[in-house]
Short mmCIF file of C-alpha atoms in Angstrom, two decimals:
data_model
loop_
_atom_site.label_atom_id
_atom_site.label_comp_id
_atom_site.label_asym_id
_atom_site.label_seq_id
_atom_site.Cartn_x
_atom_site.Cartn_y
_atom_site.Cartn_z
CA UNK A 1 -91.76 150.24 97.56
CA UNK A 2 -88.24 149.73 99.11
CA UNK A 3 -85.44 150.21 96.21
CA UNK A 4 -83.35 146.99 95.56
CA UNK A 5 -80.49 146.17 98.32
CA UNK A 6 -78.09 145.93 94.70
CA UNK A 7 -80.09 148.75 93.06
CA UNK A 8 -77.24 151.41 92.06
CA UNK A 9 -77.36 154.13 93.76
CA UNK A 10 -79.54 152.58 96.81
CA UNK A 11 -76.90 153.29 99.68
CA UNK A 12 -76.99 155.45 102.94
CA UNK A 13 -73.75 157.49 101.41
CA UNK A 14 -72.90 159.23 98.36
CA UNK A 15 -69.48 161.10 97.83
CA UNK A 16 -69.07 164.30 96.23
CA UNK A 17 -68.17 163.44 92.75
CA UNK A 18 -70.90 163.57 90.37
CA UNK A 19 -72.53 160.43 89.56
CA UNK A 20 -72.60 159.11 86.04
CA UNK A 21 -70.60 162.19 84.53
CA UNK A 22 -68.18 160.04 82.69
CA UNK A 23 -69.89 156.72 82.34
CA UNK A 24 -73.60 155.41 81.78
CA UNK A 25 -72.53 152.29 84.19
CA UNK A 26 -69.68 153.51 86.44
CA UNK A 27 -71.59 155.68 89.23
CA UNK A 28 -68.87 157.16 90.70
CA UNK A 29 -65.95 156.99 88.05
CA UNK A 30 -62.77 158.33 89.21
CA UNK A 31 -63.48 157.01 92.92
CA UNK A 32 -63.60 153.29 91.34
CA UNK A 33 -61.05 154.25 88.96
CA UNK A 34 -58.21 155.04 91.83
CA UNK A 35 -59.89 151.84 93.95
CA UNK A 36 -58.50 149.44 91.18
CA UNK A 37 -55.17 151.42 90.69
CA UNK A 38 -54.99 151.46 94.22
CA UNK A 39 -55.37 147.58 94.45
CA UNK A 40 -53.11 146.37 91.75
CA UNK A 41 -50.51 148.39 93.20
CA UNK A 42 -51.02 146.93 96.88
CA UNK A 43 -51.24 143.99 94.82
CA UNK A 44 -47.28 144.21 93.85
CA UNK A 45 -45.51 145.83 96.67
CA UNK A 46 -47.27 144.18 99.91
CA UNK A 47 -46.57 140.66 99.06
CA UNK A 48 -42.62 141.55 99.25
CA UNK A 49 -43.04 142.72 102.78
CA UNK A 50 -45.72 140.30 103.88
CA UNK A 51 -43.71 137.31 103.16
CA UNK A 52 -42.15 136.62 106.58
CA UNK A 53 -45.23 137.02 108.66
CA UNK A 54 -47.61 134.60 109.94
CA UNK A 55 -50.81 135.01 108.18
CA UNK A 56 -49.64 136.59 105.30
CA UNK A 57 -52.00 134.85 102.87
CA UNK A 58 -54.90 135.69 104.32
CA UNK A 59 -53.42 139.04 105.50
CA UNK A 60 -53.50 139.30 101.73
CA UNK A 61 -56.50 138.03 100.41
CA UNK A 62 -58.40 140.30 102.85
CA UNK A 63 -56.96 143.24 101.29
CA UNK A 64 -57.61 141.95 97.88
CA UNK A 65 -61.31 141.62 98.69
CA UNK A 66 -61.85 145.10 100.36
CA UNK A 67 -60.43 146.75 97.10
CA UNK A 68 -62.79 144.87 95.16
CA UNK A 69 -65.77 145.20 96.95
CA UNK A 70 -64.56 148.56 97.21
CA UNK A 71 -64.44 148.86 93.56
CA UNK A 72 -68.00 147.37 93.53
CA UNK A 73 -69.16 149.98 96.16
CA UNK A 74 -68.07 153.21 94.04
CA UNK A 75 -69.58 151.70 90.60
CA UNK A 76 -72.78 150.91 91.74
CA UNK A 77 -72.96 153.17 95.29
CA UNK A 78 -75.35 150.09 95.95
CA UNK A 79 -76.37 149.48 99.43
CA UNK A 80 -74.90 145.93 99.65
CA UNK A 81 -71.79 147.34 97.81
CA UNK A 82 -71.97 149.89 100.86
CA UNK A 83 -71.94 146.91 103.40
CA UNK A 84 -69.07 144.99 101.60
CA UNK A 85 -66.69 147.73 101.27
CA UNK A 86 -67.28 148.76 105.03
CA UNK A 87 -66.89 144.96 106.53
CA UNK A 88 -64.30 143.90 103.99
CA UNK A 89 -61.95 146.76 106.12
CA UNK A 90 -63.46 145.67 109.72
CA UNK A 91 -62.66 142.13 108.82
CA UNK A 92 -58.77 143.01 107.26
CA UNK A 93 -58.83 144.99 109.97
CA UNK A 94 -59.75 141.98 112.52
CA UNK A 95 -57.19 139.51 110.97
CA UNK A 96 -53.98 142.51 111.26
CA UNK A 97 -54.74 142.68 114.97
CA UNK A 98 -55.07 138.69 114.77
CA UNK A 99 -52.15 137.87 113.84
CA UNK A 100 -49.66 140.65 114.24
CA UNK A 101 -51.35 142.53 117.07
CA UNK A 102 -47.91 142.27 119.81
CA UNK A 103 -48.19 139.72 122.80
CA UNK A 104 -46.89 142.38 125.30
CA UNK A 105 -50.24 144.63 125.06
CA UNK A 106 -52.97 141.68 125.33
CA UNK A 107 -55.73 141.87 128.07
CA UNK A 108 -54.19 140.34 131.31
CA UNK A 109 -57.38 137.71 130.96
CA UNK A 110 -55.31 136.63 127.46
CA UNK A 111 -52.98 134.17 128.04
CA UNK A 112 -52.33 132.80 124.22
CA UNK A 113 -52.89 134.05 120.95
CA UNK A 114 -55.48 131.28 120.20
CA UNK A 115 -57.53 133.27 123.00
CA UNK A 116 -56.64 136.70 121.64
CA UNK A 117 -57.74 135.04 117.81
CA UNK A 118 -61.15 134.31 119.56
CA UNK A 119 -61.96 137.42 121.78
CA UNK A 120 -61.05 139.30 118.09
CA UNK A 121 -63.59 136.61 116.46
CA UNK A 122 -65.93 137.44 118.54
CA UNK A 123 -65.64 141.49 118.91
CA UNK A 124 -65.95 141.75 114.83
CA UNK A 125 -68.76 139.14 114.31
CA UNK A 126 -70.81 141.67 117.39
CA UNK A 127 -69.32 144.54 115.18
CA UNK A 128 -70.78 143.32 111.67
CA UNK A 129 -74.11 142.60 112.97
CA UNK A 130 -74.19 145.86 114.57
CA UNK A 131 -72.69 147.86 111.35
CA UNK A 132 -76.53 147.25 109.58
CA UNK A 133 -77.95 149.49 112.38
CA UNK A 134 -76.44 152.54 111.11
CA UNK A 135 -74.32 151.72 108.06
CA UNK A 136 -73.70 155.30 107.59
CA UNK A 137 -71.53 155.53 110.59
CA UNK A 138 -69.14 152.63 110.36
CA UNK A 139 -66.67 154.80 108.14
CA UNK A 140 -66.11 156.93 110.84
CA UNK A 141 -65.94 154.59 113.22
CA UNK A 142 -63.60 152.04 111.01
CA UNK A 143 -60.98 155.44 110.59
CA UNK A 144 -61.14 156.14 114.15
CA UNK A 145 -59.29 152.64 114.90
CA UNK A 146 -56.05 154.13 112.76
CA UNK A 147 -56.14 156.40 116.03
CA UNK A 148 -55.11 153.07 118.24
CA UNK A 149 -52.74 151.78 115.57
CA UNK A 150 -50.98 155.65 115.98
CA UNK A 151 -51.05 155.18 119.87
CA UNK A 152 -49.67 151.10 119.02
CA UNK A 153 -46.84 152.91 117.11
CA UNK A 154 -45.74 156.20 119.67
CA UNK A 155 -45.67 153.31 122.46
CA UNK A 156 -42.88 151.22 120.44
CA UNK A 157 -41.05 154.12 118.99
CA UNK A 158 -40.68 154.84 122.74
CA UNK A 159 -38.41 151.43 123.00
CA UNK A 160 -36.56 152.10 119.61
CA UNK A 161 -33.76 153.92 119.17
CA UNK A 162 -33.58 153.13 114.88
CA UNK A 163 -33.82 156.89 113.29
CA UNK A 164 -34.82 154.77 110.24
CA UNK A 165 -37.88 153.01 111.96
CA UNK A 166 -38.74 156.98 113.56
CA UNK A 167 -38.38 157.80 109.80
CA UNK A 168 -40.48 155.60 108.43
CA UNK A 169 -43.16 156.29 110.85
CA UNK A 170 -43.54 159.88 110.28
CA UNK A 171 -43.82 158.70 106.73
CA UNK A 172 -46.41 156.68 107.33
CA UNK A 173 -48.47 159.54 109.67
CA UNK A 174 -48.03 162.32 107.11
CA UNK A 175 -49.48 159.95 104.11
CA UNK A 176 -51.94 159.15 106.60
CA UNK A 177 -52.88 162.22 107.89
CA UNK A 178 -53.38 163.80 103.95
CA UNK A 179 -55.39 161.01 103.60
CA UNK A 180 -58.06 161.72 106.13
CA UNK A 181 -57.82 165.14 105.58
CA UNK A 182 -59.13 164.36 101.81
CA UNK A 183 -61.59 161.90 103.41
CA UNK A 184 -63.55 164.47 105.66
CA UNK A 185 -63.30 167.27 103.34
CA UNK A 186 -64.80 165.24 100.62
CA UNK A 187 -67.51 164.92 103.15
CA UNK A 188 -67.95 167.79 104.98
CA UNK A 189 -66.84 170.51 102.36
CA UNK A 190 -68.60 168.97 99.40
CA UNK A 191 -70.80 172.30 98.63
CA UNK A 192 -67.33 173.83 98.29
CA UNK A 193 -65.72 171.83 95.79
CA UNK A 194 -68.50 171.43 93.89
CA UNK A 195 -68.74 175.08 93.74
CA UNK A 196 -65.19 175.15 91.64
CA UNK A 197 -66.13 171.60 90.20
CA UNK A 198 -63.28 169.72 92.06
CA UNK A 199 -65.18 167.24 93.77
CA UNK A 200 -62.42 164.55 93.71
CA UNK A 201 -60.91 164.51 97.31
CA UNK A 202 -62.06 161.01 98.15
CA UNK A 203 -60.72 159.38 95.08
CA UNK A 204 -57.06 160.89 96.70
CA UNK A 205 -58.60 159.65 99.72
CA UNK A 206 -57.62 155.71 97.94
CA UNK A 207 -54.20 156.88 96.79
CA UNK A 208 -52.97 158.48 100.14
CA UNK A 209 -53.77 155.42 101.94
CA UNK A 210 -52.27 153.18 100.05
CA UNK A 211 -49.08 155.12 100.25
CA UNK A 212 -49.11 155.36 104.03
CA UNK A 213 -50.09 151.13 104.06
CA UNK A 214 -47.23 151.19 102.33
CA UNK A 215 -44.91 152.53 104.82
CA UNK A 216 -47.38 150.94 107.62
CA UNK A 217 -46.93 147.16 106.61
CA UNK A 218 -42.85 147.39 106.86
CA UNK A 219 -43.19 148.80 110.34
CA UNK A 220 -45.61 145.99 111.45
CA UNK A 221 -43.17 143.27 110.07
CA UNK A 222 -40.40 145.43 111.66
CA UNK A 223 -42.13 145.15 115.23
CA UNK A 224 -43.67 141.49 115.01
CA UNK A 225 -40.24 140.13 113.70
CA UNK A 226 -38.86 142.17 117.25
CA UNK A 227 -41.10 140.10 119.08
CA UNK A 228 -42.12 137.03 117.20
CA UNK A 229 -38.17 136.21 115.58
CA UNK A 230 -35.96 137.14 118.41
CA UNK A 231 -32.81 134.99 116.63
CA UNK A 232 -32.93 137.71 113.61
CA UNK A 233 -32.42 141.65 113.71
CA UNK A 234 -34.63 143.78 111.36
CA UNK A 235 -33.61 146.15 108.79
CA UNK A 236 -35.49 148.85 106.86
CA UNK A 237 -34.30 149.43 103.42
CA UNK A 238 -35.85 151.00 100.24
CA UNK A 239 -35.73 149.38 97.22
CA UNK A 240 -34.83 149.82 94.63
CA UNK A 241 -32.08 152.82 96.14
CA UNK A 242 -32.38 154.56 99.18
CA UNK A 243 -31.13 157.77 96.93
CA UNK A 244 -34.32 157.08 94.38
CA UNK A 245 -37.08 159.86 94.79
CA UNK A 246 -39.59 157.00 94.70
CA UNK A 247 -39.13 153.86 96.60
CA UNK A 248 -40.89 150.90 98.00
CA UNK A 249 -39.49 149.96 101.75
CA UNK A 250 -38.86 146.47 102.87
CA UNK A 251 -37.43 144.63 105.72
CA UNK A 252 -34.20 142.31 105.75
CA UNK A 253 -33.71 139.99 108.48
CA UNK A 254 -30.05 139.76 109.60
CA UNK A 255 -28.28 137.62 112.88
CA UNK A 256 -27.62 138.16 115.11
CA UNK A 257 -31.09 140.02 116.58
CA UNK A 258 -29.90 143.24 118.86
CA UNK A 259 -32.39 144.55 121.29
CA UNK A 260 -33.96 148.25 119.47
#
């Protein structure tokens, strides 16, 4: 018979760590372990930048719910777990561009936002139906769209002259690109670390991104306030000291607004 859709362990994918090793009901402990310290800490420093946008709450909400059903994912490795953790990110994912996704690079056959929220409506309901073909594959699919949001970013560093915004930015890549790095050699090179019984690389996989979304949500606000708030200027700063080795950045809106 066909295992349970919520059966643990009943998904298409199963990371490298061992299952069960440190829990009799946590599959997969230090993956959901990092998920929730992961979340909590989104939970406290994206709110501060998030404030000034459009969208905001559910900009947050969405990111609430893909760290829990992440969380639920990792603990059970359940097939539906599998499903809500992949379309919990295509659907935060879907409201970003929403929202915050700049005028200036819409299809020419877009002539409002209210268009661009339905042709993005429409592309991720298509998308979720089609992620229970192969659910396998949407992980690799959902990571390749970071490649747009990097091609997004080198076209308006291009129009900014800001060394802070560049900064910031190569921040952002470098946390990023650790981050896949862990990702695909948790899944590719899984033999090896099992070998020297270090098979952790995708719970860093949940703290590297969450550093570079941390550094990737101030540059969003930077560029939608450029666009969307044309009255106000936008300034990086770190909090609590530029100086401090560890910082959380934020944006302050000043007037007058000067063209980057």
């Amino acid at each position: 018979t066909m295992p349970s859709i919520f059966s643990y362990q009943s998904a298409e994918v199963d990371w490298c760590e061992g299952n069960f090793e440190r829990s009799t009901v946590i599959a997969e402990y230090y993956n959901t372990r990092q998920d929730g310290t992961t979340l909590f800490s989104l939970l406290l420093l994206t709110p501060l930048n998030f404030l000034v946008l459009e969208g905001a709450g559910m900009g947050n909400l969405s990111l609430f719910l893909a760290g829990i059903f992440s969380m639920y994912f990792h603990m059970t490795l359940s097939y539906v777990g599998q499903l809500l953790d992949e379309l919990s990110i295509l659907w935060t994912l879907a409201v970003a561009y929403s929202f915050w996704y700049p005028r200036v690079y819409f299809p020419r056959f877009i002539k409002s936002r209210k268009h661009f929220f339905w042709l993005s409506g429409v592309t991720t309901v298509i998308s979720t139906f089609m992620s229970f073909i192969k659910p396998a594959f949407n992980a690799y699919v959902l990571n390749c769209i970071a490649f747009h949001l990097l091609y997004l970013t080198w076209c308006e560093l291009k129009k900014c002259n800001d060394k802070r915004v560049h900064r910031m930015a190569a921040a952002m890549v470098v946390w990023w690109a650790l981050a896949i790095s862990s990702w695909l050699s948790d899944r590719w090179l899984c033999g090896l670390w099992q070998a020297i019984n270090f098979p952790y690389f995708h719970s860093f996989w949940h703290v590297l991104i969450a550093m570079s979304l941390l550094y990737c949500c101030p540059l969003v606000i930077y560029f939608d306030v450029s666009y969307e708030m044309p009255s106000f200027k936008p300034k990086l700063g770190y909090w609590p000291s530029d100086s401090w080795p560890v910082v959380v950045p934020y944006i302050a809106l000043e007037e007058p607004h000067k063209q980057c």
